[in-house]
Amino acid sequence: QVQLVESGGGLVQAGDSLRLSCTASGRTRSINDMSWYRLAPGKQRELVASITRGGSTNYADFVKGRFTISRDNAKNTLYLQMNSLKPQDTAVYYCYTRAKLGAAVESPAYDFWGQGTQVTVSS
C-alpha cells in the first residue's frame, strides 16, 4: 500500500505564495509518476502538474509559469510551489500517484490519493 498525506494549504491573499507538500509512505519504491490535482467548487477535478520519478514535469496551462512541481525521492515527498496565486486557484489540492505494487509486468496498478489540503486565495 501507499499512503499520501498533503500539507501546506492555507488562506492567502492574491499574489502570495504557498508550498504544498505530499509525503508518501508504505511501498514508496513502487511509486513512479506523481501528480497534483485540484478540485474547486462547481468544477471538475483537474490536473495541475505531474512529475516522473526522474524529474520530468508537465503543467496545466493555467498554472504554467507560476507553479513548480518537484520531488525529493530520498524523503518520499512531493512538492508544489505556488507563486502569484489567484482567487481562481482556490481549491482542495490532492496528491495522486499510480503504483504497481507487484513485481511482475502483469501486476495491476492502483490509484492512491491523499486526503487533500485546502488552498484559499482571497482577492
PDB file of N, CA, C and O in Angstrom, residues 68-96:
ATOM      1  N   THR A  68       5.489  25.323  -9.566  1.00  0.00           N
ATOM      2  CA  THR A  68       6.599  24.429  -9.822  1.00  0.00           C
ATOM      3  C   THR A  68       6.402  23.150  -9.031  1.00  0.00           C
ATOM      4  O   THR A  68       6.260  23.190  -7.806  1.00  0.00           O
ATOM      5  N   ILE A  69       6.372  22.041  -9.737  1.00  0.00           N
ATOM      6  CA  ILE A  69       6.277  20.750  -9.080  1.00  0.00           C
ATOM      7  C   ILE A  69       7.675  20.160  -8.963  1.00  0.00           C
ATOM      8  O   ILE A  69       8.503  20.294  -9.869  1.00  0.00           O
ATOM      9  N   SER A  70       7.943  19.537  -7.854  1.00  0.00           N
ATOM     10  CA  SER A  70       9.233  18.916  -7.635  1.00  0.00           C
ATOM     11  C   SER A  70       9.058  17.745  -6.682  1.00  0.00           C
ATOM     12  O   SER A  70       7.988  17.564  -6.088  1.00  0.00           O
ATOM     13  N   ARG A  71      10.096  16.980  -6.548  1.00  0.00           N
ATOM     14  CA  ARG A  71      10.036  15.849  -5.633  1.00  0.00           C
ATOM     15  C   ARG A  71      11.413  15.577  -5.062  1.00  0.00           C
ATOM     16  O   ARG A  71      12.435  15.843  -5.692  1.00  0.00           O
ATOM     17  N   ASP A  72      11.404  15.034  -3.879  1.00  0.00           N
ATOM     18  CA  ASP A  72      12.611  14.586  -3.211  1.00  0.00           C
ATOM     19  C   ASP A  72      12.411  13.105  -2.932  1.00  0.00           C
ATOM     20  O   ASP A  72      11.738  12.735  -1.967  1.00  0.00           O
ATOM     21  N   ASN A  73      12.961  12.283  -3.786  1.00  0.00           N
ATOM     22  CA  ASN A  73      12.734  10.854  -3.665  1.00  0.00           C
ATOM     23  C   ASN A  73      13.329  10.285  -2.384  1.00  0.00           C
ATOM     24  O   ASN A  73      12.806   9.321  -1.828  1.00  0.00           O
ATOM     25  N   ALA A  74      14.419  10.864  -1.926  1.00  0.00           N
ATOM     26  CA  ALA A  74      15.024  10.396  -0.687  1.00  0.00           C
ATOM     27  C   ALA A  74      14.102  10.624   0.499  1.00  0.00           C
ATOM     28  O   ALA A  74      14.112   9.851   1.463  1.00  0.00           O
ATOM     29  N   LYS A  75      13.314  11.686   0.448  1.00  0.00           N
ATOM     30  CA  LYS A  75      12.369  11.990   1.514  1.00  0.00           C
ATOM     31  C   LYS A  75      10.963  11.504   1.209  1.00  0.00           C
ATOM     32  O   LYS A  75      10.059  11.711   2.022  1.00  0.00           O
ATOM     33  N   ASN A  76      10.787  10.900   0.053  1.00  0.00           N
ATOM     34  CA  ASN A  76       9.465  10.430  -0.375  1.00  0.00           C
ATOM     35  C   ASN A  76       8.435  11.552  -0.318  1.00  0.00           C
ATOM     36  O   ASN A  76       7.300  11.356   0.131  1.00  0.00           O
ATOM     37  N   THR A  77       8.832  12.697  -0.792  1.00  0.00           N
ATOM     38  CA  THR A  77       7.992  13.876  -0.681  1.00  0.00           C
ATOM     39  C   THR A  77       7.839  14.565  -2.027  1.00  0.00           C
ATOM     40  O   THR A  77       8.812  14.749  -2.762  1.00  0.00           O
ATOM     41  N   LEU A  78       6.622  14.945  -2.313  1.00  0.00           N
ATOM     42  CA  LEU A  78       6.262  15.707  -3.493  1.00  0.00           C
ATOM     43  C   LEU A  78       5.938  17.128  -3.067  1.00  0.00           C
ATOM     44  O   LEU A  78       5.320  17.345  -2.022  1.00  0.00           O
ATOM     45  N   TYR A  79       6.325  18.086  -3.884  1.00  0.00           N
ATOM     46  CA  TYR A  79       6.101  19.486  -3.564  1.00  0.00           C
ATOM     47  C   TYR A  79       5.374  20.187  -4.703  1.00  0.00           C
ATOM     48  O   TYR A  79       5.475  19.806  -5.867  1.00  0.00           O
ATOM     49  N   LEU A  80       4.665  21.214  -4.341  1.00  0.00           N
ATOM     50  CA  LEU A  80       4.103  22.128  -5.314  1.00  0.00           C
ATOM     51  C   LEU A  80       4.318  23.542  -4.798  1.00  0.00           C
ATOM     52  O   LEU A  80       3.666  23.965  -3.841  1.00  0.00           O
ATOM     53  N   GLN A  81       5.244  24.245  -5.420  1.00  0.00           N
ATOM     54  CA  GLN A  81       5.484  25.633  -5.091  1.00  0.00           C
ATOM     55  C   GLN A  81       4.537  26.483  -5.918  1.00  0.00           C
ATOM     56  O   GLN A  81       4.593  26.453  -7.151  1.00  0.00           O
ATOM     57  N   MET A  82       3.677  27.216  -5.257  1.00  0.00           N
ATOM     58  CA  MET A  82       2.660  28.009  -5.921  1.00  0.00           C
ATOM     59  C   MET A  82       2.953  29.478  -5.685  1.00  0.00           C
ATOM     60  O   MET A  82       2.892  29.956  -4.551  1.00  0.00           O
ATOM     61  N   ASN A  83       3.268  30.177  -6.747  1.00  0.00           N
ATOM     62  CA  ASN A  83       3.532  31.602  -6.693  1.00  0.00           C
ATOM     63  C   ASN A  83       2.452  32.362  -7.450  1.00  0.00           C
ATOM     64  O   ASN A  83       1.740  31.806  -8.273  1.00  0.00           O
ATOM     65  N   SER A  84       2.370  33.646  -7.169  1.00  0.00           N
ATOM     66  CA  SER A  84       1.400  34.513  -7.844  1.00  0.00           C
ATOM     67  C   SER A  84       0.003  33.909  -7.817  1.00  0.00           C
ATOM     68  O   SER A  84      -0.685  33.836  -8.839  1.00  0.00           O
ATOM     69  N   LEU A  85      -0.404  33.499  -6.655  1.00  0.00           N
ATOM     70  CA  LEU A  85      -1.691  32.832  -6.522  1.00  0.00           C
ATOM     71  C   LEU A  85      -2.838  33.765  -6.878  1.00  0.00           C
ATOM     72  O   LEU A  85      -2.800  34.964  -6.600  1.00  0.00           O
ATOM     73  N   LYS A  86      -3.840  33.182  -7.482  1.00  0.00           N
ATOM     74  CA  LYS A  86      -5.031  33.897  -7.898  1.00  0.00           C
ATOM     75  C   LYS A  86      -6.240  33.320  -7.185  1.00  0.00           C
ATOM     76  O   LYS A  86      -6.228  32.161  -6.770  1.00  0.00           O
ATOM     77  N   PRO A  87      -7.290  34.111  -7.047  1.00  0.00           N
ATOM     78  CA  PRO A  87      -8.508  33.561  -6.444  1.00  0.00           C
ATOM     79  C   PRO A  87      -9.012  32.313  -7.161  1.00  0.00           C
ATOM     80  O   PRO A  87      -9.599  31.432  -6.527  1.00  0.00           O
ATOM     81  N   GLN A  88      -8.776  32.232  -8.454  1.00  0.00           N
ATOM     82  CA  GLN A  88      -9.179  31.062  -9.222  1.00  0.00           C
ATOM     83  C   GLN A  88      -8.433  29.800  -8.826  1.00  0.00           C
ATOM     84  O   GLN A  88      -8.844  28.696  -9.207  1.00  0.00           O
ATOM     85  N   ASP A  89      -7.341  29.956  -8.098  1.00  0.00           N
ATOM     86  CA  ASP A  89      -6.590  28.803  -7.624  1.00  0.00           C
ATOM     87  C   ASP A  89      -7.198  28.178  -6.380  1.00  0.00           C
ATOM     88  O   ASP A  89      -6.725  27.130  -5.925  1.00  0.00           O
ATOM     89  N   THR A  90      -8.199  28.812  -5.826  1.00  0.00           N
ATOM     90  CA  THR A  90      -8.845  28.287  -4.638  1.00  0.00           C
ATOM     91  C   THR A  90      -9.441  26.917  -4.932  1.00  0.00           C
ATOM     92  O   THR A  90     -10.258  26.763  -5.845  1.00  0.00           O
ATOM     93  N   ALA A  91      -9.027  25.937  -4.163  1.00  0.00           N
ATOM     94  CA  ALA A  91      -9.470  24.570  -4.376  1.00  0.00           C
ATOM     95  C   ALA A  91      -8.869  23.687  -3.299  1.00  0.00           C
ATOM     96  O   ALA A  91      -7.989  24.106  -2.547  1.00  0.00           O
ATOM     97  N   VAL A  92      -9.348  22.475  -3.259  1.00  0.00           N
ATOM     98  CA  VAL A  92      -8.686  21.445  -2.486  1.00  0.00           C
ATOM     99  C   VAL A  92      -7.676  20.776  -3.400  1.00  0.00           C
ATOM    100  O   VAL A  92      -8.016  20.335  -4.498  1.00  0.00           O
ATOM    101  N   TYR A  93      -6.458  20.721  -2.960  1.00  0.00           N
ATOM    102  CA  TYR A  93      -5.383  20.152  -3.750  1.00  0.00           C
ATOM    103  C   TYR A  93      -5.062  18.756  -3.256  1.00  0.00           C
ATOM    104  O   TYR A  93      -4.889  18.529  -2.061  1.00  0.00           O
ATOM    105  N   TYR A  94      -4.980  17.835  -4.203  1.00  0.00           N
ATOM    106  CA  TYR A  94      -4.777  16.435  -3.893  1.00  0.00           C
ATOM    107  C   TYR A  94      -3.492  15.915  -4.521  1.00  0.00           C
ATOM    108  O   TYR A  94      -3.179  16.224  -5.675  1.00  0.00           O
ATOM    109  N   CYS A  95      -2.803  15.127  -3.770  1.00  0.00           N
ATOM    110  CA  CYS A  95      -1.654  14.390  -4.262  1.00  0.00           C
ATOM    111  C   CYS A  95      -2.133  13.048  -4.799  1.00  0.00           C
ATOM    112  O   CYS A  95      -2.997  12.398  -4.202  1.00  0.00           O
ATOM    113  N   TYR A  96      -1.580  12.647  -5.929  1.00  0.00           N
ATOM    114  CA  TYR A  96      -2.022  11.414  -6.586  1.00  0.00           C
ATOM    115  C   TYR A  96      -0.831  10.652  -7.142  1.00  0.00           C
ATOM    116  O   TYR A  96       0.132  11.239  -7.641  1.00  0.00           O
TER     117      TYR A  96
END
